[in-house]
Amino acid sequence: MITNSEVLQADFQPAEILHRHDQINYLSEVLEPITDNQRVDGAFIHGPTGVGKTHTTQFLLERLEASSPEIETTLIDCWANYQYGATLKRVLEGYDIFRRRGEPKDDLIAKLKAEVDHPYVVVLDEVDQLEDDRLLKPLHEMPHITLLLIANEREDLYSRLDSRVHSRLAGYPAVEFKKYTQDELVSILRKRTEAATRGEVISEPHLEVIADRVGGDARFAIAILKNALEHADRRGGERVRKEDIESVLGDAREELLRATISKLTADQRVLYQILVEGGEQSIGEIYEQYEQRVRDPVVKRTVTGYLQKMEHYDIVELHGQKRGRTYEVTTTQLMDFEDVLE
DNA sequence: ATTCCACGGGAAAGCATGGACC
DNA sequence: GGTCCATGCTTTCCCGTGGAAT
């Protein structure tokens, strides 16, 4: 049934962005002066998960680079690169600046300042995930750098900023990406279906059923679509039925969760499994089980760091401070760990 | 061309401090 | 006061790399 599965992957970048004309036009206008080599400080992009913030920005970057050979761009996932040094490294790499061995870290900002002499658009995706905001001020101040900041909530970011950085960035024009409406989601799903399959494989009302379940999140919607198509395929059907959709809701959710889990190390997955099986627990209880399950366990201090990181990933949440603290998985979804933990 | 060595960076371990609870 | 905990800081370990030596 599926002839091109690529377009159903979560990271697939569609050639055409649907329903984001207003945002694209506005951001194009904001970025326009760059093509004339004029200074643009930056912009702020915000909205919930799965509403096309990253894809739209990526699309704009490509268009911008195509418009002039002078313009460099980079998109940095601050979720994965949440530490100061990691982010800075990506910023440098994006401009093809690579660090010589032995070069002191402190000079990197100076180096960046010295080397960047034509327009460089730096996108910080999930910028509210950054460990600290030291990097924002110097980047903001560099004349050739344009900062595009992407976050869920405008306030989430600003509340965490140093007040001096805050006042500078507060002047950035802001673009809001709202949740997709029912109709918008249906047309997005329709388009993806056409690209991924041949013939009429799913009806309009069934696309609406999917759109109903996702709270405006296109990523989730597409994950459901993919799984529903596969499910229909497996039972030998020609068209997706409502049961196909209903029965893969959990799978689709799990697929998104699995993508996060795959970023974890083997030890971290064991910890996750302990939390799934044992529910809410203290570090002492967790560590005791962990020690028994792993060949050579890392020290408790390190486990604390792991759990911290998993909280960062939003798959574990912690309750309480200090002594009484407990850890718990954020999702009640049961997973098939035979697969995940091979 | 291959081997050897020194070095930097990142991750983990180890240590210390201070808070919360009994 | 003893135990359990989080967290910051320093030290140690390991790995990749690039340049020198063979």
XYZ file of C-alpha atoms (C1' of nucleotides) in Angstrom:
386
model
C 0.000 0.000 0.000
C 2.801 2.395 0.898
C 4.992 3.204 -2.078
C 7.056 5.947 -0.486
C 7.442 5.624 3.264
C 9.956 8.405 3.525
C 7.319 11.138 3.484
C 5.684 9.609 6.560
C 8.792 9.809 8.705
C 8.801 12.303 11.547
C 11.880 14.082 10.258
C 10.737 14.361 6.669
C 11.025 17.915 5.415
C 8.127 18.646 3.051
C 8.979 20.688 -0.018
C 5.896 22.781 0.462
C 4.742 24.031 3.834
C 0.968 24.096 4.161
C -1.023 26.674 6.113
C 1.924 28.732 7.195
C 1.797 31.463 4.581
C 1.309 34.236 7.108
C 4.293 33.147 9.167
C 6.451 32.604 6.102
C 5.585 35.996 4.692
C 6.164 37.746 7.956
C 9.494 36.081 8.617
C 10.591 36.669 5.042
C 9.921 40.346 5.540
C 11.855 40.388 8.776
C 14.804 38.617 7.158
C 14.637 40.525 3.898
C 17.325 43.136 4.764
C 19.892 40.353 5.116
C 19.873 39.839 1.365
C 20.976 43.465 1.027
C 23.692 42.864 3.593
C 21.883 44.868 6.210
C 21.789 43.972 9.838
C 18.876 41.989 11.275
C 18.996 41.176 14.986
C 16.607 38.293 15.049
C 13.123 37.007 15.631
C 11.243 34.865 18.039
C 9.172 31.903 16.935
C 6.815 30.214 19.324
C 3.998 27.697 19.432
C 3.172 24.195 20.717
C 4.587 20.864 19.534
C 3.995 19.681 15.987
C 2.836 22.923 14.419
C 5.605 23.289 11.870
C 7.959 25.703 13.599
C 11.098 23.818 12.729
C 10.045 22.741 9.248
C 8.953 26.229 8.318
C 12.187 27.707 9.561
C 14.213 25.104 7.726
C 12.303 25.968 4.582
C 13.096 29.660 5.030
C 16.760 28.939 5.610
C 17.033 26.988 2.401
C 15.337 29.744 0.480
C 17.601 32.318 2.042
C 20.754 30.390 1.208
C 19.595 29.921 -2.335
C 18.984 33.642 -2.704
C 22.569 34.616 -2.024
C 25.866 32.739 -1.783
C 26.942 35.216 0.879
C 24.439 33.987 3.422
C 25.243 31.168 5.825
C 22.640 29.482 7.977
C 22.491 26.803 10.639
C 19.785 25.178 12.697
C 20.804 23.898 16.109
C 18.692 21.570 18.192
C 19.240 22.925 21.690
C 17.535 19.891 23.150
C 20.404 17.703 22.048
C 22.996 20.443 22.474
C 21.823 21.989 25.686
C 25.222 22.699 27.171
C 26.972 25.979 26.505
C 30.033 24.383 24.942
C 28.024 22.059 22.706
C 25.853 24.861 21.380
C 28.813 27.108 20.729
C 30.566 24.313 18.896
C 27.579 23.921 16.583
C 27.452 27.650 15.955
C 31.096 27.611 14.898
C 30.684 24.498 12.769
C 27.739 26.052 11.012
C 30.082 28.712 9.734
C 32.743 26.161 8.878
C 34.966 27.223 11.712
C 36.699 24.273 13.279
C 38.683 24.380 16.396
C 42.411 23.800 16.245
C 43.804 21.466 18.818
C 44.783 23.123 22.019
C 42.983 26.300 21.311
C 41.546 27.656 24.534
C 37.784 27.478 24.861
C 37.474 31.018 26.161
C 38.587 32.542 22.909
C 35.914 30.873 20.858
C 33.518 33.789 21.128
C 36.309 36.141 20.062
C 37.159 33.822 17.223
C 33.570 33.753 16.085
C 33.403 37.518 16.248
C 36.585 37.807 14.228
C 35.689 35.294 11.551
C 32.052 36.007 10.814
C 32.122 38.705 8.184
C 29.066 37.955 6.159
C 25.451 37.275 7.145
C 24.961 34.235 9.331
C 21.518 33.139 10.438
C 21.641 31.021 13.569
C 18.482 29.178 14.543
C 18.297 27.945 18.110
C 15.530 25.371 18.105
C 14.038 24.522 21.506
C 16.032 27.414 22.888
C 14.270 27.146 26.258
C 16.162 23.895 26.781
C 19.509 25.649 27.030
C 21.271 25.097 30.300
C 22.157 28.743 30.610
C 21.777 31.889 28.565
C 25.395 33.061 28.394
C 25.535 32.462 24.690
C 22.575 34.591 23.686
C 24.054 37.977 24.517
C 27.296 37.660 22.529
C 25.464 36.148 19.564
C 22.925 38.916 19.663
C 25.653 41.515 19.673
C 27.521 40.253 16.644
C 26.562 42.435 13.719
C 26.418 39.736 11.066
C 24.548 37.205 13.111
C 20.790 36.961 13.000
C 19.256 34.915 15.805
C 16.062 32.974 15.292
C 14.824 31.627 18.592
C 12.285 28.815 18.617
C 10.440 27.828 21.781
C 7.087 26.585 22.946
C 6.104 29.564 24.999
C 7.519 33.013 24.781
C 7.273 33.319 28.539
C 9.074 30.023 29.166
C 12.167 31.465 27.633
C 11.999 34.982 28.943
C 11.347 33.972 32.516
C 14.621 32.068 32.520
C 16.710 34.841 31.056
C 18.982 37.217 32.827
C 17.210 40.567 32.864
C 19.853 42.255 30.728
C 19.591 39.617 28.031
C 15.850 39.765 28.411
C 15.610 43.437 27.595
C 17.645 42.990 24.444
C 15.739 40.043 23.100
C 12.371 41.448 24.069
C 12.642 43.701 21.064
C 12.687 40.793 18.644
C 9.630 40.525 16.460
C 7.602 37.488 17.458
C 5.747 35.020 15.295
C 3.182 32.707 16.729
C 2.473 29.278 15.301
C -0.957 28.144 16.437
C -2.192 24.600 16.625
C -3.441 23.377 13.293
C -7.198 23.384 12.880
C -9.112 20.261 11.972
C -9.293 21.264 8.297
C -5.633 22.126 8.118
C -4.630 18.801 9.594
C -6.845 16.931 7.165
C -5.274 18.659 4.188
C -1.785 17.992 5.520
C -2.648 14.324 5.973
C -4.234 14.220 2.539
C -1.109 15.595 0.951
C 1.156 13.172 2.750
C -1.080 10.261 1.850
C -0.951 11.198 -1.816
C 2.824 11.362 -1.700
C 3.174 8.091 0.159
C 0.642 5.863 -1.592
C -1.188 5.238 -4.841
C -4.916 5.330 -5.312
C -7.621 6.137 -2.818
C -6.511 4.424 0.366
C -8.134 6.497 3.067
C -11.331 8.486 3.082
C -11.841 12.066 4.141
C -13.913 11.148 7.214
C -11.152 8.829 8.347
C -8.572 11.550 8.035
C -10.881 13.620 10.194
C -10.902 10.866 12.765
C -7.129 11.111 12.963
C -7.182 14.888 13.087
C -9.631 14.649 15.973
C -7.253 12.721 18.155
C -4.114 14.793 18.052
C -4.870 18.166 19.577
C -3.508 20.107 16.621
C -0.200 18.246 16.589
C 0.733 17.334 13.016
C 3.673 15.177 14.042
C 1.408 12.918 16.033
C -1.195 12.937 13.244
C 1.333 11.795 10.680
C 2.607 9.087 13.019
C -0.945 7.772 13.335
C -1.449 7.917 9.584
C 1.715 5.945 8.986
C 0.808 3.270 11.488
C -2.779 3.043 10.237
C -1.592 2.533 6.671
C 0.813 -0.155 7.791
C -1.876 -1.804 9.867
C -4.310 -1.906 6.950
C -1.537 -3.274 4.798
C -0.764 -6.081 7.213
C -4.318 -7.342 7.284
C -4.329 -7.231 3.496
C -6.825 -4.381 3.184
C -7.051 -2.003 0.256
C -8.283 0.902 2.309
C -7.809 2.122 5.849
C -10.774 1.363 8.107
C -11.658 3.069 11.311
C -10.437 0.062 13.309
C -7.019 0.480 11.765
C -6.834 3.950 13.184
C -8.195 3.067 16.599
C -5.862 0.168 17.066
C -2.672 2.067 16.249
C -3.162 5.121 18.458
C -0.980 3.557 21.119
C 1.595 2.438 18.587
C 1.912 5.932 17.174
C 2.413 7.403 20.599
C 4.923 4.721 21.364
C 6.787 5.430 18.164
C 7.346 9.023 19.212
C 8.427 7.897 22.658
C 10.720 5.307 21.140
C 12.492 8.001 19.172
C 13.434 9.643 22.451
C 14.382 6.373 24.120
C 16.718 5.556 21.276
C 18.826 8.538 22.279
C 19.503 6.961 25.656
C 22.424 4.717 26.547
C 21.900 1.088 27.559
C 22.266 1.962 31.244
C 19.769 4.775 30.946
C 17.256 2.417 29.342
C 17.616 0.037 32.251
C 16.766 2.904 34.574
C 13.770 3.750 32.458
C 12.628 0.161 32.556
C 12.967 0.051 36.330
C 10.758 3.104 36.561
C 8.162 1.669 34.195
C 7.997 -1.577 36.144
C 8.281 -0.256 39.653
C 6.447 3.038 39.408
C 7.361 6.007 41.522
C 10.586 5.395 43.448
C 13.410 7.054 45.324
C 16.980 7.078 44.045
C 17.939 4.489 46.660
C 15.369 1.988 45.452
C 16.196 2.640 41.839
C 19.921 2.249 42.332
C 19.560 -1.009 44.229
C 17.756 -2.630 41.292
C 19.991 -1.004 38.746
C 23.099 -2.434 40.402
C 21.743 -5.936 40.086
C 20.729 -5.707 36.473
C 23.887 -4.321 34.954
C 27.291 -5.921 34.483
C 29.401 -3.012 35.641
C 27.182 -0.324 37.090
C 28.099 3.327 37.132
C 28.283 5.128 40.431
C 25.213 6.639 42.085
C 26.286 10.181 41.356
C 26.226 9.380 37.672
C 22.788 7.788 37.886
C 21.488 11.011 39.385
C 22.856 12.786 36.344
C 21.204 10.274 34.014
C 17.833 10.753 35.646
C 18.348 14.484 35.414
C 18.936 14.108 31.713
C 15.869 11.945 31.317
C 13.810 14.614 32.997
C 15.232 16.976 30.447
C 13.909 14.643 27.772
C 10.482 14.752 29.394
C 10.268 11.001 29.822
C 10.859 11.086 33.565
C 9.455 13.515 36.068
C 10.626 14.159 39.576
C 8.585 14.974 42.626
C 9.922 16.879 45.614
C 13.363 18.182 46.425
C 16.254 16.905 48.503
C 15.670 13.830 50.562
C 12.079 13.052 49.782
C 12.533 13.149 46.036
C 11.002 10.427 43.889
C 11.201 9.670 40.192
C 8.468 8.501 37.868
C 8.002 7.970 34.157
C 5.896 10.677 32.578
C 3.930 8.376 30.360
C 1.627 5.655 31.522
C 2.058 3.975 28.186
C 3.275 0.436 28.571
C 6.028 -0.491 26.236
C 7.307 -3.682 24.798
C 10.745 -3.705 26.269
C 11.879 -6.850 24.595
C 12.339 -4.722 21.498
C 13.651 -1.587 23.022
C 16.254 -3.073 25.297
C 18.045 -5.596 23.159
C 53.303 3.875 5.409
C 53.189 2.399 10.022
C 53.940 2.833 14.812
C 54.356 5.559 18.807
C 53.422 9.146 21.892
C 51.419 13.224 23.898
C 47.549 15.858 24.470
C 42.782 17.687 24.812
C 38.049 16.819 25.654
C 34.270 14.572 27.524
C 32.284 11.338 30.690
C 32.420 9.196 34.911
C 34.209 8.727 39.575
C 35.299 10.650 43.828
C 34.891 13.992 47.351
C 32.708 17.609 49.930
C 28.911 20.340 51.519
C 24.474 21.305 53.037
C 19.466 20.275 53.479
C 15.664 17.261 55.035
C 13.895 13.739 57.740
C 13.718 10.377 61.557
C 23.224 12.641 65.460
C 22.681 9.390 61.722
C 20.890 8.529 57.211
C 19.514 9.697 52.748
C 19.589 12.874 49.261
C 21.008 16.717 45.637
C 24.559 19.238 43.801
C 28.928 21.529 42.873
C 33.729 20.861 42.262
C 38.036 18.294 41.375
C 40.306 14.307 39.789
C 40.694 10.301 37.009
C 40.016 7.584 33.021
C 39.507 6.693 28.245
C 39.347 7.641 23.547
C 40.359 9.981 19.225
C 43.681 12.608 16.862
C 47.583 14.678 14.918
C 52.313 15.098 14.656
C 56.910 12.947 15.298
C 59.785 9.005 14.899
C 60.967 4.875 12.570
